[in-house]
Structures are given as C-alpha cells and as structure tokens.
Amino acid sequence: MTDTIRWGILATGKIAHTFARDLALTPGAELMAVGSRRPEAAQAFAEQYGAGSAHGSYEALVADPDVDVIYVATPHAFHLDNARLAFEAGKHVLCEKPLTLNLAEAEEMVRRAGEHDRFLMEAMWTACHPVVRALAAGLRSGRFGAPRHLHAELGFRVDAPPSDRMLNPDLGAGALLDMGIYPLTFAHLMLGPAEELHGKATLSPDGIDLDVAFTGRYAGGALATMSASMTSWSSRAAAVATDLGRLDVPDQFHHPPYAVFTPADGSASVRIGGDEPVIGQGYGNEIAEVGRCLTAGLRESPMVPHAQTLTLMRNMDDLRRQIGVRYAADG
C-alpha cells in the first residue's frame, strides 16, 4: 500500500458529492476515478472533483489499476452487489450505511471480504467523529457518571416522488434504515449493545416506515428513547442523563460541532470537543480512518468493527419485524 490511498467513487448521487468534497480535504487520500452507469455523469463528476478517470460502468471502475479502495455510494438495495464486484476485482471497500438491507446480506458481505482478503468498513461517519468519540470515551471512563437515559432524534421532511430512493421500497426506503440507524448507532456507542428494543411506526401505503420511534434497554438498566421521521422536522439533538449530570449534543448529534456536560452539583458546564479536528463535514474522518487501517494492513476498523455493524443490522431486522416492514431481499 502506497503512502497515498487512491480512491474510486462508485455512483454520483448527492452523498458521493459530499464525500468527494471531504476527500479533497483529507491528507493522504486522492480521488483517482469515478464510475457511473451514465458516462456523462461520471465525466461531469470527474471534472468537478479532479478525478483522473471517469468510467461509464461500475465494472470499469473496479478494474481500474490506479484505485485501491472503492467507496460505494449507491442506494441500500445495491450495496451487496456493488461490494461483491469490488472484492472480486481485488479492491477494498468503504460502503455507505446501512451496509445492506438486512443481516443475511451483511453477513454475506463480511464473508466475501474475508474470502478475498479485502478491507471492509461501513461508512458510519458518526463512529469516526472526534466529538462522538470523546463522548463515548468519557462515558466509558466514568468522567460523566453512569448513564441512565439517552434520547436521540433525527428527522426531516422528505418531499420527493415515489421513485426516489427515500420512498421506493425496491431501493430499501424507510426512516429506520436511512435515519433511524443514527440514533441507534449513537446509543450503541454511548451505552453498548442493546439488550432489548421495541419499536412503533407509521407506514406509507407502499409499506415503508415514514416515522419510527423505538425504546431500548442497555447494560446496567440504562434506557434509551429514539426516533426518526421523514414527515417532520426534529431537533436532530441528543442527550444522555447520568447520575452526575447531563450531556447535551444540541445540534446534528450524528456529526456534532461540540457537546456540553452540565454537572448536577451546580459547577460550571464543560464544553466537549474532540481530540482531533473534524475534517470537512466529518466524512474526512472516516476517510482518514480507512487510510490508517489500509496503511496498517488491517481488514476491519476498530472504530467501526464488523461485529458492531452486524449487531446494529440485527437490531434493525428485529425492529422491522415489529413494525411490519419487509423488503424483497428478506425472502
């Protein structure tokens, strides 16, 4: 592996543009190529972000000898096929979240990464974010006291046609997989694996979850309340109440600029930042983590380990069963 990690971006949708902007700010990372099923889209993307090559198919992208790792930026339903293509071409993979539509597909992706001896990481940028990591470390150390209750919510109104990936069940649409994964991941990072989860949802006529709320019980009796919505504007905030005070993440908890701990004893509040700078919007930190792992010869990241990804996918499978949401991939 060279000192510079050479990236290829598979697909050219909105999130691929955000990722490319942060990649340009990340030391040791270079965008070498982009692939799209529409050659004109690949060419425009390559020109906008300075990629050396534009490929009119995903097959051509993964075959590019100048690419080390592929960022999969397609809708959820295509992740497994796209990652399989990359592994078979000898490429490492950073795959957008959720890794797949269900646990069975996620286990297959992890298995295929192992068979081909390739690195695989879910692109859960929240787990790589310096402020989130500082909060989790502080809770593990006891600095903020013992956590007793967590709340996290993420919602925004989705005004899109039924064919859009956010509303089309064939593409893995639904509030849980697209947005609910963030509060679920945040609770996992702060409290550890859930011991029990219960969910309720409002479904669309097509059977996707437009709004979902769920509760969880965690180690030591800690509780969590979480929600995601595609019909309303939530605060996008999170908070953790402990026996010593309160942690507030007041803005964009899944990529927060800061957090605040307010002790219950009346002493001064403490503003919490990260030990490292946030790179761009925060995608740069996950890009840097992939680079660190590849340089070290790792096949998974300790920040986003396969076991964590699979646990959260298992949680979402269970919640979908409770709320009555099924995809074709579920069989």
Tab-separated table of C-alpha atoms in Angstrom:
chain	number	residue	atom	x	y	z
A	1	MET	CA	0.000	0.000	0.000
A	2	THR	CA	1.376	3.393	-1.006
A	3	ASP	CA	1.505	6.383	1.366
A	4	THR	CA	-1.387	7.920	-0.585
A	5	ILE	CA	-4.621	5.929	-0.590
A	6	ARG	CA	-6.124	6.001	-4.072
A	7	TRP	CA	-9.920	6.199	-4.106
A	8	GLY	CA	-12.636	5.335	-6.580
A	9	ILE	CA	-16.214	6.511	-6.065
A	10	LEU	CA	-18.984	4.210	-7.260
A	11	ALA	CA	-22.090	6.266	-8.175
A	12	THR	CA	-22.525	10.019	-8.418
A	13	GLY	CA	-25.535	10.871	-6.234
A	14	LYS	CA	-25.802	13.557	-3.571
A	15	ILE	CA	-23.807	11.749	-0.896
A	16	ALA	CA	-20.999	10.996	-3.362
A	17	HIS	CA	-20.593	14.744	-3.927
A	18	THR	CA	-20.378	15.434	-0.185
A	19	PHE	CA	-17.877	12.598	0.213
A	20	ALA	CA	-15.716	13.877	-2.652
A	21	ARG	CA	-15.547	17.363	-1.145
A	22	ASP	CA	-14.298	15.975	2.171
A	23	LEU	CA	-11.921	13.558	0.450
A	24	ALA	CA	-10.187	16.545	-1.158
A	25	LEU	CA	-9.506	17.901	2.368
A	26	THR	CA	-8.177	14.614	3.781
A	27	PRO	CA	-4.386	14.175	3.964
A	28	GLY	CA	-3.097	11.039	2.275
A	29	ALA	CA	-6.224	10.497	0.169
A	30	GLU	CA	-6.604	11.080	-3.559
A	31	LEU	CA	-9.609	10.681	-5.825
A	32	MET	CA	-8.400	8.719	-8.837
A	33	ALA	CA	-11.597	7.625	-10.553
A	34	VAL	CA	-15.366	7.677	-10.537
A	35	GLY	CA	-17.855	5.270	-12.047
A	36	SER	CA	-21.458	5.680	-13.112
A	37	ARG	CA	-23.908	3.822	-15.297
A	38	ARG	CA	-24.200	7.093	-17.233
A	39	PRO	CA	-20.853	8.034	-18.811
A	40	GLU	CA	-21.814	11.715	-18.941
A	41	ALA	CA	-22.477	11.741	-15.180
A	42	ALA	CA	-19.098	10.139	-14.469
A	43	GLN	CA	-17.331	12.650	-16.714
A	44	ALA	CA	-19.031	15.648	-15.104
A	45	PHE	CA	-18.240	14.338	-11.599
A	46	ALA	CA	-14.589	13.677	-12.510
A	47	GLU	CA	-14.195	17.180	-13.923
A	48	GLN	CA	-15.824	18.771	-10.872
A	49	TYR	CA	-13.634	16.969	-8.325
A	50	GLY	CA	-10.413	16.418	-10.264
A	51	ALA	CA	-10.582	12.648	-10.706
A	52	GLY	CA	-8.167	11.346	-13.310
A	53	SER	CA	-10.547	8.800	-14.798
A	54	ALA	CA	-14.289	8.668	-15.495
A	55	HIS	CA	-15.781	5.249	-16.135
A	56	GLY	CA	-19.131	4.580	-17.773
A	57	SER	CA	-19.725	1.384	-15.801
A	58	TYR	CA	-19.074	0.052	-12.323
A	59	GLU	CA	-17.179	-2.876	-13.833
A	60	ALA	CA	-14.703	-0.499	-15.468
A	61	LEU	CA	-14.273	1.450	-12.241
A	62	VAL	CA	-13.379	-1.569	-10.101
A	63	ALA	CA	-10.989	-2.787	-12.798
A	64	ASP	CA	-9.029	0.495	-12.706
A	65	PRO	CA	-5.451	-0.388	-11.639
A	66	ASP	CA	-4.924	3.068	-10.142
A	67	VAL	CA	-7.633	2.538	-7.479
A	68	ASP	CA	-7.006	0.937	-4.065
A	69	VAL	CA	-10.380	1.321	-2.382
A	70	ILE	CA	-13.939	1.796	-3.632
A	71	TYR	CA	-16.490	3.997	-1.891
A	72	VAL	CA	-19.932	2.502	-2.585
A	73	ALA	CA	-22.474	5.332	-2.740
A	74	THR	CA	-25.477	3.626	-4.324
A	75	PRO	CA	-28.901	3.057	-2.679
A	76	HIS	CA	-29.001	0.394	0.051
A	77	ALA	CA	-30.515	-2.300	-2.168
A	78	PHE	CA	-27.440	-2.379	-4.428
A	79	HIS	CA	-24.692	-2.389	-1.803
A	80	LEU	CA	-24.081	-6.137	-1.707
A	81	ASP	CA	-23.795	-6.493	-5.486
A	82	ASN	CA	-21.545	-3.435	-5.731
A	83	ALA	CA	-19.247	-4.589	-2.928
A	84	ARG	CA	-19.062	-8.092	-4.380
A	85	LEU	CA	-17.954	-6.592	-7.696
A	86	ALA	CA	-15.207	-4.599	-5.954
A	87	PHE	CA	-13.931	-7.532	-3.895
A	88	GLU	CA	-13.737	-9.767	-6.955
A	89	ALA	CA	-11.621	-7.095	-8.639
A	90	GLY	CA	-9.263	-7.029	-5.643
A	91	LYS	CA	-10.429	-3.697	-4.252
A	92	HIS	CA	-11.043	-2.692	-0.635
A	93	VAL	CA	-14.485	-1.254	0.189
A	94	LEU	CA	-16.000	1.556	2.229
A	95	CYS	CA	-19.759	1.011	1.878
A	96	GLU	CA	-22.422	3.580	2.706
A	97	LYS	CA	-24.673	2.877	5.626
A	98	PRO	CA	-26.642	0.804	6.215
A	99	LEU	CA	-24.229	-1.812	4.947
A	100	THR	CA	-27.079	-3.790	3.355
A	101	LEU	CA	-30.837	-4.245	3.623
A	102	ASN	CA	-30.715	-6.998	6.232
A	103	LEU	CA	-28.466	-9.125	8.411
A	104	ALA	CA	-28.202	-12.017	5.959
A	105	GLU	CA	-26.851	-9.715	3.249
A	106	ALA	CA	-24.487	-8.002	5.700
A	107	GLU	CA	-23.087	-11.334	6.836
A	108	GLU	CA	-22.552	-12.296	3.216
A	109	MET	CA	-20.675	-9.061	2.501
A	110	VAL	CA	-18.416	-9.581	5.510
A	111	ARG	CA	-17.835	-13.174	4.436
A	112	ARG	CA	-16.922	-12.155	0.901
A	113	ALA	CA	-14.496	-9.527	2.190
A	114	GLY	CA	-12.774	-12.267	4.173
A	115	GLU	CA	-12.691	-14.674	1.250
A	116	HIS	CA	-10.946	-12.062	-0.888
A	117	ASP	CA	-8.775	-10.774	1.990
A	118	ARG	CA	-10.039	-7.234	1.487
A	119	PHE	CA	-10.771	-4.400	3.908
A	120	LEU	CA	-14.441	-3.621	4.531
A	121	MET	CA	-15.962	-0.842	6.602
A	122	GLU	CA	-19.473	0.536	6.842
A	123	ALA	CA	-19.379	4.284	6.206
A	124	MET	CA	-20.778	5.165	9.617
A	125	TRP	CA	-19.070	8.528	9.884
A	126	THR	CA	-20.635	9.159	13.292
A	127	ALA	CA	-18.467	6.426	14.852
A	128	CYS	CA	-15.343	8.154	13.484
A	129	HIS	CA	-16.375	11.671	14.526
A	130	PRO	CA	-13.979	13.212	17.094
A	131	VAL	CA	-16.710	14.716	19.295
A	132	VAL	CA	-18.758	11.496	19.364
A	133	ARG	CA	-15.640	9.503	20.164
A	134	ALA	CA	-14.808	11.899	23.021
A	135	LEU	CA	-18.307	11.484	24.477
A	136	ALA	CA	-18.125	7.700	24.308
A	137	ALA	CA	-14.669	7.644	25.878
A	138	GLY	CA	-15.810	9.950	28.677
A	139	LEU	CA	-18.779	7.732	29.484
A	140	ARG	CA	-16.634	4.581	29.467
A	141	SER	CA	-14.138	6.196	31.840
A	142	GLY	CA	-16.819	7.379	34.269
A	143	ARG	CA	-15.915	11.031	33.718
A	144	PHE	CA	-19.577	11.996	33.230
A	145	GLY	CA	-21.024	9.460	35.655
A	146	ALA	CA	-23.118	6.386	34.965
A	147	PRO	CA	-25.545	6.831	32.053
A	148	ARG	CA	-29.194	6.205	32.945
A	149	HIS	CA	-31.160	7.564	29.981
A	150	LEU	CA	-30.356	8.560	26.414
A	151	HIS	CA	-32.535	10.353	23.892
A	152	ALA	CA	-31.741	10.939	20.220
A	153	GLU	CA	-33.915	12.014	17.315
A	154	LEU	CA	-33.311	12.651	13.635
A	155	GLY	CA	-35.968	13.793	11.226
A	156	PHE	CA	-36.617	15.978	8.235
A	157	ARG	CA	-39.459	16.242	5.760
A	158	VAL	CA	-38.884	14.281	2.564
A	159	ASP	CA	-40.671	15.837	-0.391
A	160	ALA	CA	-39.832	13.539	-3.273
A	161	PRO	CA	-41.550	11.419	-5.924
A	162	PRO	CA	-42.397	7.783	-5.107
A	163	SER	CA	-39.480	6.640	-7.274
A	164	ASP	CA	-36.952	8.400	-5.029
A	165	ARG	CA	-34.665	6.120	-3.002
A	166	MET	CA	-36.109	7.554	0.220
A	167	LEU	CA	-39.634	6.379	-0.686
A	168	ASN	CA	-39.195	3.438	-3.055
A	169	PRO	CA	-39.319	0.097	-1.193
A	170	ASP	CA	-37.386	-1.560	-4.023
A	171	LEU	CA	-34.423	0.649	-3.080
A	172	GLY	CA	-34.631	-0.027	0.663
A	173	ALA	CA	-36.620	3.085	1.559
A	174	GLY	CA	-37.736	3.883	5.081
A	175	ALA	CA	-36.958	6.126	8.020
A	176	LEU	CA	-35.353	3.361	10.097
A	177	LEU	CA	-32.625	2.311	7.666
A	178	ASP	CA	-31.889	5.774	6.359
A	179	MET	CA	-32.171	7.897	9.517
A	180	GLY	CA	-33.023	5.656	12.459
A	181	ILE	CA	-29.657	3.972	12.122
A	182	TYR	CA	-28.092	7.154	13.524
A	183	PRO	CA	-29.825	7.295	16.927
A	184	LEU	CA	-29.495	3.516	17.140
A	185	THR	CA	-25.751	3.758	16.475
A	186	PHE	CA	-25.356	6.700	18.856
A	187	ALA	CA	-26.997	4.709	21.655
A	188	HIS	CA	-24.792	1.696	20.863
A	189	LEU	CA	-21.656	3.848	21.014
A	190	MET	CA	-22.671	5.517	24.283
A	191	LEU	CA	-24.305	2.591	26.117
A	192	GLY	CA	-23.066	-0.576	24.443
A	193	PRO	CA	-25.178	-3.201	22.663
A	194	ALA	CA	-28.924	-3.073	23.254
A	195	GLU	CA	-30.324	-5.855	25.422
A	196	GLU	CA	-33.890	-5.216	24.232
A	197	LEU	CA	-35.554	-2.960	21.631
A	198	HIS	CA	-39.210	-2.144	20.956
A	199	GLY	CA	-40.497	-0.103	18.025
A	200	LYS	CA	-43.633	1.529	16.629
A	201	ALA	CA	-44.065	3.135	13.220
A	202	THR	CA	-46.415	4.870	10.828
A	203	LEU	CA	-46.264	3.207	7.420
A	204	SER	CA	-46.916	4.561	3.943
A	205	PRO	CA	-49.412	2.907	1.571
A	206	ASP	CA	-46.390	1.185	-0.002
A	207	GLY	CA	-45.437	-0.305	3.363
A	208	ILE	CA	-42.366	1.745	4.237
A	209	ASP	CA	-41.868	3.396	7.615
A	210	LEU	CA	-42.343	7.153	7.351
A	211	ASP	CA	-41.995	7.715	11.089
A	212	VAL	CA	-40.498	5.347	13.641
A	213	ALA	CA	-39.960	5.529	17.389
A	214	PHE	CA	-38.194	2.921	19.470
A	215	THR	CA	-37.045	2.309	23.004
A	216	GLY	CA	-34.133	0.282	24.244
A	217	ARG	CA	-32.744	-1.220	27.421
A	218	TYR	CA	-28.979	-1.385	27.772
A	219	ALA	CA	-26.348	-2.665	30.207
A	220	GLY	CA	-26.887	-1.697	33.829
A	221	GLY	CA	-30.526	-0.837	33.237
A	222	ALA	CA	-29.847	2.262	31.126
A	223	LEU	CA	-32.772	3.195	28.863
A	224	ALA	CA	-32.944	4.969	25.507
A	225	THR	CA	-35.725	6.634	23.535
A	226	MET	CA	-35.064	7.219	19.838
A	227	SER	CA	-36.954	8.380	16.769
A	228	ALA	CA	-36.616	9.062	13.051
A	229	SER	CA	-39.014	10.828	10.721
A	230	MET	CA	-39.418	11.548	7.027
A	231	THR	CA	-42.503	13.722	7.597
A	232	SER	CA	-41.386	16.264	10.203
A	233	TRP	CA	-38.515	18.426	11.330
A	234	SER	CA	-36.996	17.141	14.556
A	235	SER	CA	-34.394	18.863	16.717
A	236	ARG	CA	-31.711	16.415	15.492
A	237	ALA	CA	-30.376	16.616	19.052
A	238	ALA	CA	-29.306	14.006	21.564
A	239	ALA	CA	-28.795	13.917	25.318
A	240	VAL	CA	-27.503	11.486	27.915
A	241	ALA	CA	-28.663	11.824	31.526
A	242	THR	CA	-26.260	10.373	34.093
A	243	ASP	CA	-26.173	10.124	37.865
A	244	LEU	CA	-23.801	13.121	37.898
A	245	GLY	CA	-25.396	15.441	35.340
A	246	ARG	CA	-26.416	15.771	31.720
A	247	LEU	CA	-24.641	15.542	28.386
A	248	ASP	CA	-26.280	17.583	25.633
A	249	VAL	CA	-25.497	17.289	21.942
A	250	PRO	CA	-27.652	20.196	20.808
A	251	ASP	CA	-27.081	20.253	17.077
A	252	GLN	CA	-26.722	17.461	14.499
A	253	PHE	CA	-25.855	14.770	17.034
A	254	HIS	CA	-24.652	12.424	14.298
A	255	HIS	CA	-21.894	14.901	13.363
A	256	PRO	CA	-21.873	17.473	16.157
A	257	PRO	CA	-19.637	20.560	16.351
A	258	TYR	CA	-19.484	20.164	20.146
A	259	ALA	CA	-21.274	18.786	23.200
A	260	VAL	CA	-21.848	20.154	26.703
A	261	PHE	CA	-21.740	18.435	30.088
A	262	THR	CA	-23.720	20.169	32.833
A	263	PRO	CA	-22.940	18.762	36.313
A	264	ALA	CA	-25.868	18.405	38.698
A	265	ASP	CA	-23.849	19.877	41.582
A	266	GLY	CA	-24.064	23.384	40.147
A	267	SER	CA	-20.474	23.588	38.983
A	268	ALA	CA	-19.680	25.120	35.610
A	269	SER	CA	-20.709	23.391	32.410
A	270	VAL	CA	-17.941	21.890	30.297
A	271	ARG	CA	-17.805	22.208	26.532
A	272	ILE	CA	-16.580	18.994	24.907
A	273	GLY	CA	-14.686	18.863	21.640
A	274	GLY	CA	-12.663	16.145	20.016
A	275	ASP	CA	-9.008	15.232	20.337
A	276	GLU	CA	-8.628	15.651	16.569
A	277	PRO	CA	-10.020	18.243	14.156
A	278	VAL	CA	-13.156	17.491	12.190
A	279	ILE	CA	-12.203	17.109	8.535
A	280	GLY	CA	-14.715	18.907	6.347
A	281	GLN	CA	-18.215	17.909	7.377
A	282	GLY	CA	-16.862	14.804	9.092
A	283	TYR	CA	-16.690	12.368	6.201
A	284	GLY	CA	-12.987	13.168	6.083
A	285	ASN	CA	-12.503	11.479	9.453
A	286	GLU	CA	-13.876	8.178	8.192
A	287	ILE	CA	-11.765	8.564	5.040
A	288	ALA	CA	-8.698	9.086	7.230
A	289	GLU	CA	-9.631	6.009	9.304
A	290	VAL	CA	-9.816	3.865	6.164
A	291	GLY	CA	-6.404	5.171	5.141
A	292	ARG	CA	-4.958	4.426	8.572
A	293	CYS	CA	-6.311	0.880	8.504
A	294	LEU	CA	-5.092	0.154	4.985
A	295	THR	CA	-1.632	1.509	5.752
A	296	ALA	CA	-1.510	-0.758	8.814
A	297	GLY	CA	-2.683	-3.775	6.819
A	298	LEU	CA	-5.963	-4.123	8.737
A	299	ARG	CA	-9.049	-5.742	7.246
A	300	GLU	CA	-11.552	-4.002	9.519
A	301	SER	CA	-11.608	-0.822	11.561
A	302	PRO	CA	-11.628	-0.851	15.371
A	303	MET	CA	-13.834	2.266	15.196
A	304	VAL	CA	-16.437	0.551	13.003
A	305	PRO	CA	-15.789	-3.171	13.525
A	306	HIS	CA	-17.736	-5.782	11.603
A	307	ALA	CA	-19.299	-7.064	14.834
A	308	GLN	CA	-20.776	-3.633	15.567
A	309	THR	CA	-22.175	-3.287	12.051
A	310	LEU	CA	-23.741	-6.751	12.227
A	311	THR	CA	-25.194	-6.134	15.691
A	312	LEU	CA	-26.901	-2.951	14.517
A	313	MET	CA	-28.189	-4.676	11.384
A	314	ARG	CA	-29.618	-7.430	13.591
A	315	ASN	CA	-31.282	-4.731	15.705
A	316	MET	CA	-32.859	-3.154	12.622
A	317	ASP	CA	-34.070	-6.517	11.328
A	318	ASP	CA	-35.799	-7.053	14.668
A	319	LEU	CA	-37.332	-3.580	14.666
A	320	ARG	CA	-38.577	-4.027	11.091
A	321	ARG	CA	-40.268	-7.257	12.077
A	322	GLN	CA	-42.007	-5.426	14.918
A	323	ILE	CA	-43.246	-2.544	12.757
A	324	GLY	CA	-44.147	-4.696	9.753
A	325	VAL	CA	-41.666	-3.508	7.130
A	326	ARG	CA	-40.311	-6.061	4.653
A	327	TYR	CA	-38.083	-5.866	1.591
A	328	ALA	CA	-37.839	-8.247	-1.327
A	329	ALA	CA	-34.357	-9.216	-0.116
A	330	ASP	CA	-35.881	-10.604	3.103
A	331	GLY	CA	-37.205	-13.571	1.125
